[in-house]
CSV table of C-alpha atoms in Angstrom, one decimal:
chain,number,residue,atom,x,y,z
G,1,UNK,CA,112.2,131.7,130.6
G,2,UNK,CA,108.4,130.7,131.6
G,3,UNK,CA,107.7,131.3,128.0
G,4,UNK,CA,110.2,129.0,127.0
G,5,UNK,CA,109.3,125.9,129.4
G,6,UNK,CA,105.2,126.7,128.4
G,7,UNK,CA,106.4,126.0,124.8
G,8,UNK,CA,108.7,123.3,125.6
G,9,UNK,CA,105.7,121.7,127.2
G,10,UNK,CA,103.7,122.1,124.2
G,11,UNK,CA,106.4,120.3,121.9
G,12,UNK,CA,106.6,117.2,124.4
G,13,UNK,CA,102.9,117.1,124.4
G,14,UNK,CA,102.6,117.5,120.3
G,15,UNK,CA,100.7,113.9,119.7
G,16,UNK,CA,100.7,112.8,123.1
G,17,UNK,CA,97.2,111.5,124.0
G,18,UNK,CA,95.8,112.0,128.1
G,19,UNK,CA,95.1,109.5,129.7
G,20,UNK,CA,93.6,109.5,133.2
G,21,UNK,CA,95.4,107.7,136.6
G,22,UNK,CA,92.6,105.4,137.9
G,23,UNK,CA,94.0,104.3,141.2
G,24,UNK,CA,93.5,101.0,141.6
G,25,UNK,CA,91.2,99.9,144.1
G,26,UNK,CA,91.4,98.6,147.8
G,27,UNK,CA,92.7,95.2,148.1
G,28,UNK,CA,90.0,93.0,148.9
G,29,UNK,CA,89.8,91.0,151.9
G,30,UNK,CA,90.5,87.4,152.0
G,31,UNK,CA,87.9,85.6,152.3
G,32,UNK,CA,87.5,83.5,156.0
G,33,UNK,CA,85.8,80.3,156.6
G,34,UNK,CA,85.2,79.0,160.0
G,35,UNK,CA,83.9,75.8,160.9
G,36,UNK,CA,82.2,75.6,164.4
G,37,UNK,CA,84.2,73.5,166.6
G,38,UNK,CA,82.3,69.6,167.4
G,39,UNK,CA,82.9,68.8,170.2
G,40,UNK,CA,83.1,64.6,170.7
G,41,UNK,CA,81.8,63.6,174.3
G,42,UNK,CA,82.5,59.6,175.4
G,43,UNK,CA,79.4,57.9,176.3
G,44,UNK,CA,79.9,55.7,178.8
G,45,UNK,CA,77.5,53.6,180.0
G,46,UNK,CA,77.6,51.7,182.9
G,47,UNK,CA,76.6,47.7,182.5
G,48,UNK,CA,75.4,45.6,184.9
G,49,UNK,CA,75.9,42.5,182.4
G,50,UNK,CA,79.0,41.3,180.6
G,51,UNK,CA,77.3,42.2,177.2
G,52,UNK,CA,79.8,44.2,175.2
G,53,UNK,CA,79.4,47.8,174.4
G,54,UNK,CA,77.3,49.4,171.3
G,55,UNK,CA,79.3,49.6,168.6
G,56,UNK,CA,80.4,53.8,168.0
G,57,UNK,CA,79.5,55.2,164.5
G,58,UNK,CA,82.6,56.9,162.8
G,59,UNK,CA,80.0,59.1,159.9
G,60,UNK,CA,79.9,62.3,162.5
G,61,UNK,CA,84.1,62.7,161.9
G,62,UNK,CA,84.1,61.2,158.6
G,63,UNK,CA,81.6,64.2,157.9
G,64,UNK,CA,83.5,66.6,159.9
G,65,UNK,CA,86.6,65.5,158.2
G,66,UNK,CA,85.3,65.9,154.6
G,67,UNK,CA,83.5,69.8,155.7
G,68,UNK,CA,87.5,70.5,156.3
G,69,UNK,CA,88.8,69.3,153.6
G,70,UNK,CA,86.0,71.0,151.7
G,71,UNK,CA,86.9,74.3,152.8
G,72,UNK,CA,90.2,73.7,152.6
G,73,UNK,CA,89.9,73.5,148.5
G,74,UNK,CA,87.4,76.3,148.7
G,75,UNK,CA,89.8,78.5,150.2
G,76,UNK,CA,92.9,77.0,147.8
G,77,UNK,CA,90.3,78.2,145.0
G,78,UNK,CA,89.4,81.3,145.8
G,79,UNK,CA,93.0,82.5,146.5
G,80,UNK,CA,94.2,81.3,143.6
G,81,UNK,CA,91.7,82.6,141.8
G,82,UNK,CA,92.3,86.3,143.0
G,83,UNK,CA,95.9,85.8,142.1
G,84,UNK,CA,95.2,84.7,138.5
G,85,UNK,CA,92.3,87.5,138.3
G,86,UNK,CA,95.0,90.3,139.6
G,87,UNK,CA,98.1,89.2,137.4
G,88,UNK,CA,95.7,89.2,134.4
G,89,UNK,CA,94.4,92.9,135.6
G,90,UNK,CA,96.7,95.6,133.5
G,91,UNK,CA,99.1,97.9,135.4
G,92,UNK,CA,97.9,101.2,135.7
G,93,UNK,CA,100.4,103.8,136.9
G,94,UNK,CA,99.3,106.5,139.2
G,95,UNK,CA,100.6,110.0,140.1
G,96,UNK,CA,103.2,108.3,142.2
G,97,UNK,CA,104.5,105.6,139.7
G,98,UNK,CA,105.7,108.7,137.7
G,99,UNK,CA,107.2,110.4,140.5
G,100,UNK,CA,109.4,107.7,141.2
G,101,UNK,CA,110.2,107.5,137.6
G,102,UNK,CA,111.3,111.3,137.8
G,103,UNK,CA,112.7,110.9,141.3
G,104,UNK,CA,114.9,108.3,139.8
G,105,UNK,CA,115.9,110.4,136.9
G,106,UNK,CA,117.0,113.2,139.2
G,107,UNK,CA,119.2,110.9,141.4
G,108,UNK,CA,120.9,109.9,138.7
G,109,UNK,CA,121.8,113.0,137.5
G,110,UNK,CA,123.4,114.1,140.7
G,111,UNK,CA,125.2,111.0,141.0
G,112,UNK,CA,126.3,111.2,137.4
G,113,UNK,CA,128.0,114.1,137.0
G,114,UNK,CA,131.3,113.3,134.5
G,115,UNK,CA,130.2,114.6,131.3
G,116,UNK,CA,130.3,117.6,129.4
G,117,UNK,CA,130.5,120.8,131.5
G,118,UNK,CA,129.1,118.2,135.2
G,119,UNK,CA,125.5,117.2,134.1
G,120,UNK,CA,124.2,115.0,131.4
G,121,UNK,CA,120.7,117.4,132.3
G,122,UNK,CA,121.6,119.4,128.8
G,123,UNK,CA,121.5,116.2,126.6
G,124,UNK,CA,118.1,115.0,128.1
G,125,UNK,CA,116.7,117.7,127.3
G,126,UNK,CA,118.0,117.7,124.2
G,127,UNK,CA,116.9,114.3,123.7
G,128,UNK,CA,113.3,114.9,124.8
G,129,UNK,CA,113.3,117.9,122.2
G,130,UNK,CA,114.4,116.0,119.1
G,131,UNK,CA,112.4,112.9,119.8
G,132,UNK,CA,109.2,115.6,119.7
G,133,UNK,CA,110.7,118.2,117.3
G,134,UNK,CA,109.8,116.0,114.1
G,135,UNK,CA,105.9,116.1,114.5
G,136,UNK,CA,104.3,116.8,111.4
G,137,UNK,CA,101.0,119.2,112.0
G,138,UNK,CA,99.4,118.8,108.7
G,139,UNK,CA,100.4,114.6,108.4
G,140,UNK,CA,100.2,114.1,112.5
G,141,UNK,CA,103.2,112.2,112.2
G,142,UNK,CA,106.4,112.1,114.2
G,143,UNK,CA,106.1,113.5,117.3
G,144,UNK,CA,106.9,112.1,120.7
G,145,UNK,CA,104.7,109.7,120.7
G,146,UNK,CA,106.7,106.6,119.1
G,147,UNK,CA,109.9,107.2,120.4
G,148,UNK,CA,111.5,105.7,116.8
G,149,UNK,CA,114.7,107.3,117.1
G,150,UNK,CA,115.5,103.9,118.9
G,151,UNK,CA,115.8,102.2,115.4
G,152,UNK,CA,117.7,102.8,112.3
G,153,UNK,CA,117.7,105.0,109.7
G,154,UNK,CA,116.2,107.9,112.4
G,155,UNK,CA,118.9,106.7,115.6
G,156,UNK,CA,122.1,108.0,112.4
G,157,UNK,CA,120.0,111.3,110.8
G,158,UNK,CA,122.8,113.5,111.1
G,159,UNK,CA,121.0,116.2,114.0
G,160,UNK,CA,120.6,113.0,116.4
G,161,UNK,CA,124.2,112.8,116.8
G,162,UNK,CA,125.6,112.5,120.1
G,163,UNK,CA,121.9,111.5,121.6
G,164,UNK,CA,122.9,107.8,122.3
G,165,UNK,CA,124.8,109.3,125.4
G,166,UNK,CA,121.8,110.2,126.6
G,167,UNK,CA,119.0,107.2,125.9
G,168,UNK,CA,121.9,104.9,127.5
G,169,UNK,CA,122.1,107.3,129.9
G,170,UNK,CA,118.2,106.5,130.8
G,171,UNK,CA,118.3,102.2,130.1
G,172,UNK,CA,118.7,101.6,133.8
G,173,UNK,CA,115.6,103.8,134.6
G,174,UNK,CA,113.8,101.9,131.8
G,175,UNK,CA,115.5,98.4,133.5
G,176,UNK,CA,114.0,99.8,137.0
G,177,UNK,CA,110.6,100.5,135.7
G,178,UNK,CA,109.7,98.5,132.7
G,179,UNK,CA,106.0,99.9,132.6
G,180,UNK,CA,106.9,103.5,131.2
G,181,UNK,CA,107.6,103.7,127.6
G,182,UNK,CA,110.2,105.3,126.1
G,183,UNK,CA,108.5,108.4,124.7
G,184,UNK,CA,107.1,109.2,127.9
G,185,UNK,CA,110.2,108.1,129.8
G,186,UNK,CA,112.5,110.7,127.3
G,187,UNK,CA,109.5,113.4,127.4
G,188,UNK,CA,109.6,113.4,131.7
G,189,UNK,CA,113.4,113.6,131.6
G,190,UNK,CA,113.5,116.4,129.4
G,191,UNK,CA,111.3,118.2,131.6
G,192,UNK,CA,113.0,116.9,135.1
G,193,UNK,CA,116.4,117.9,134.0
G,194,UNK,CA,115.0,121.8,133.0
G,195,UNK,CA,113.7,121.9,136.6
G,196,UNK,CA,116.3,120.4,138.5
G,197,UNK,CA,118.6,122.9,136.7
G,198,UNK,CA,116.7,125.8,137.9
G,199,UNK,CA,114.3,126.1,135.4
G,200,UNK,CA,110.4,126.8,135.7
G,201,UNK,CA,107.7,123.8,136.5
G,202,UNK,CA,107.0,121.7,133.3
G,203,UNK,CA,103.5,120.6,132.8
G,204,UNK,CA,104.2,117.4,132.0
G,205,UNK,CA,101.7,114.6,130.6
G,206,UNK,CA,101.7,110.9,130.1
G,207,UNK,CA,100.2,108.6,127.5
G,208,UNK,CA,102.5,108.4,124.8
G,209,UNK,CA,102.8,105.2,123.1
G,210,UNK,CA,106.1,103.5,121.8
G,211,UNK,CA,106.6,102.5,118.1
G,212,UNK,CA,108.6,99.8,115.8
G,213,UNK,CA,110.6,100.9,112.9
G,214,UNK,CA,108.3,101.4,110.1
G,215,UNK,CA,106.7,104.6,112.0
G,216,UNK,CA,110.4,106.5,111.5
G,217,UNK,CA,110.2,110.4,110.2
G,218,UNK,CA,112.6,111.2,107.1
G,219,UNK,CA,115.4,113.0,107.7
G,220,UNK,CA,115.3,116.9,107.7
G,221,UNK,CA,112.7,117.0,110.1
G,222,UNK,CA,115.2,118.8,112.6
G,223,UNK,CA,116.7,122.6,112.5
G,224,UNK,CA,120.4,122.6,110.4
G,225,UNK,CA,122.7,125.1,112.6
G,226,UNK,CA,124.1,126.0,109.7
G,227,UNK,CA,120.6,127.7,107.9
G,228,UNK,CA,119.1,130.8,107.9
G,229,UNK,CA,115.7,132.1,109.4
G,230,UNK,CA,113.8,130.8,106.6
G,231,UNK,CA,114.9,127.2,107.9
G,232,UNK,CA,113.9,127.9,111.3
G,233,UNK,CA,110.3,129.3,110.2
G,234,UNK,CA,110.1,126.2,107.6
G,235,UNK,CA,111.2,123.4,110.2
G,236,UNK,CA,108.7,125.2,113.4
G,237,UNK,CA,106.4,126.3,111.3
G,238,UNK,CA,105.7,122.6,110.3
G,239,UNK,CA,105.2,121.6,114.0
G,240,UNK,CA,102.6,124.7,114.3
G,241,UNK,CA,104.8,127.0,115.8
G,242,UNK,CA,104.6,131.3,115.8
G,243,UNK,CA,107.7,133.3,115.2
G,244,UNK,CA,107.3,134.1,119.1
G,245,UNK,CA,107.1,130.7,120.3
G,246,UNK,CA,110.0,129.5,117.7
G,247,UNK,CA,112.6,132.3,119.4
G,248,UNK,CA,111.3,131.0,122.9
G,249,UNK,CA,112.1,127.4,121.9
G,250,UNK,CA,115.6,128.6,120.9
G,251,UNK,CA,116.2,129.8,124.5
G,252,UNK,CA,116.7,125.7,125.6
G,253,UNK,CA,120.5,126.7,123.9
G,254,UNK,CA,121.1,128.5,127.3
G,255,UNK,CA,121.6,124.8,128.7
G,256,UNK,CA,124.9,122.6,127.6
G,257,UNK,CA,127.1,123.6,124.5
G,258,UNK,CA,127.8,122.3,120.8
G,259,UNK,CA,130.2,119.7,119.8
G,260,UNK,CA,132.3,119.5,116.9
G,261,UNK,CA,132.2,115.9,115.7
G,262,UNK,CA,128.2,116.3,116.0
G,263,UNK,CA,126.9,120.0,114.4
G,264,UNK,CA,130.8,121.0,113.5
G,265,UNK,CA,130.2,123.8,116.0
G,266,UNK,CA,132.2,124.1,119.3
G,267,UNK,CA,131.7,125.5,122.5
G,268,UNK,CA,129.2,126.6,125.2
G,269,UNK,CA,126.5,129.1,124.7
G,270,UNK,CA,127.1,131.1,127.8
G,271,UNK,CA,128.5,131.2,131.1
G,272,UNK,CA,126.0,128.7,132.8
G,273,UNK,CA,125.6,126.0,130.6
G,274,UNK,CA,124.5,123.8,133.6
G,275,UNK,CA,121.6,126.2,134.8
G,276,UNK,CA,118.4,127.3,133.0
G,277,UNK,CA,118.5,130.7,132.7
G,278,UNK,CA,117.6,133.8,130.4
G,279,UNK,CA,121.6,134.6,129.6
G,280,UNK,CA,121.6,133.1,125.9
G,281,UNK,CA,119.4,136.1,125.3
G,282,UNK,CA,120.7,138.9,127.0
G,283,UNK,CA,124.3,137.7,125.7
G,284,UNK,CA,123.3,137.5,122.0
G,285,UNK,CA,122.2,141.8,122.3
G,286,UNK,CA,124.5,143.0,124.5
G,287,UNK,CA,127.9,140.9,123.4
G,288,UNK,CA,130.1,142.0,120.4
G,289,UNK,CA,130.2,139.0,118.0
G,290,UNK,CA,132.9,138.3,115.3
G,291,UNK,CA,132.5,136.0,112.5
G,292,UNK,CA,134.7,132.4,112.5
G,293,UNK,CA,134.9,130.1,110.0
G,294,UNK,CA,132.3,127.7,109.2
G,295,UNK,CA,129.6,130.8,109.9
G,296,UNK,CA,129.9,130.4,113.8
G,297,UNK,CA,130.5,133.0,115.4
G,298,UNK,CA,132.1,134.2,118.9
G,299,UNK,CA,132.8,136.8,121.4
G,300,UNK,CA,135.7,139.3,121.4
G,301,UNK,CA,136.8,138.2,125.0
G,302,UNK,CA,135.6,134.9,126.0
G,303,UNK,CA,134.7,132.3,123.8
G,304,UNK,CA,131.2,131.3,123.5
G,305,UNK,CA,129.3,130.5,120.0
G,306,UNK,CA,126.0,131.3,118.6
């Protein structure tokens, strides 16, 4: 099972570039300006004559007023100023901007629980696996960076059926944080919905960069259930993939089950499809398997496919 999330990792990272979390720094003080306080004493003076009194000169407040209005605009300035200078600055995420991301992702799928067999956690993965699972080695296309399966002809190639459930699933997480894009927004719920279903830590990345349509891959990027191993070594072998790391990858079947109206295939794979386990394996040597129509085949007592 390790070996299968360490290879998963390496599909969601296939053309994904690093980047590093700068955190952004301190927020700077505000600037403070003080005037020092003037302090207007009456003069009086005492006459012994009915002469009237020396006229009082107004320029010591008329200065006093103008240092305070001076200020005033010098502090309007220099706050508005930061404010400009800070909306201009680009949003960096940090360490914790994802975790909420994945924190939100994980809520979700406890509180939405009415599909398939109680989790939509199988068809994120899913998602996360197709989105990567048409990277090219040798033309460095495809990939998950891009995320193109949004758009037409790519979001109707046959092996995306059914995978609309789960990017509508993941709009209002998008909605919440409209900073992520979408390849590294279905990349992290791939790998949150292995480990909240009991599977191993996924060493996830960010950095991927969102696409328009012209970057879609051609169809038959994606395995065909109904092919041989030739297929299978053809469609990995593309992405870079051993023979060892290509049956690990086949492991994710241990989570959710096949649907008829999308591969023509029905059913579960085993007897946990809603926990991340090694029991797709050990079922497939130690079960007796008969042959079905339509080349799938199932147990002699219960009814599970491969």
């Amino acid at each position: 099972m390790a070996s299968a999330a360490r290879t998963f990792s390496r599909a969601l990272a296939r053309g994904a570039t690093p980047v590093t979390s700068v955190r952004p720094s301190a927020t700077r003080n505000a600037a403070r300006f003080s005037l020092p306080a003037q302090t207007y004493r009456a003069s009086w003076r005492r006459g012994y004559s009915t002469a009237s009194e020396p006229q009082k000169s107004s320029s010591g407040m008329y200065w006093a007023l103008g240092a305070v209005a001076l200020a005033a605009g010098g502090t309007y300035y220099y706050m508005n100023n930061e404010s400009f200078a800070a909306a201009q600055k680009p949003f960096v995420p940090t360490k914790e901007d994802y975790q909420k991301v994945y924190d939100e992702i994980a809520h979700l799928l406890v509180e939405k629980d009415d599909y398939d067999d109680g989790s939509y956690g199988p068809v994120l993965v899913r998602l996360a696996w197709h989105a990567s699972g048409t990277y090219c080695k040798d033309t460095k296309t495809g990939g998950s960076n891009g995320a193109t399966m949004r758009f037409d002809p790519e979001s109707n190639h046959g092996a995306n059926a059914g995978l609309k459930t789960a990017r509508d699933f993941l709009e209002p997480v998008k909605a919440k944080f409209p900073w992520i894009s979408y390849s590294d927004l279905w990349t992290l719920a791939g790998a949150c919905a292995i480990q909240e279903l009991q599977g191993p830590t996924i060493p996830w990345r960010p950095g991927r960069k969102d696409n328009d349509a012209s970057a879609c891959t051609p169809d038959g990027r994606l395995p065909d259930a109904s092919k041989d191993q030739k297929h299978i070594r053809d469609i990995f072998g593309r992405m870079g993939f051993d023979d060892r790391e290509m049956v690990a990858l086949c492991g994710a079947h241990a989570l959710g089950r096949a649907h008829a109206d999308r591969s023509g295939y029905d059913g579960p794979w085993d007897f946990s499809p809603t926990v991340m386990t090694n029991e797709f394996f050990k079922l497939l040597l130690s079960e007796k398997w008969v042959n079905k129509k339509v080349r799938q085949y199932a147990t002699v007592v219960l009814c599970l496919l491969v």
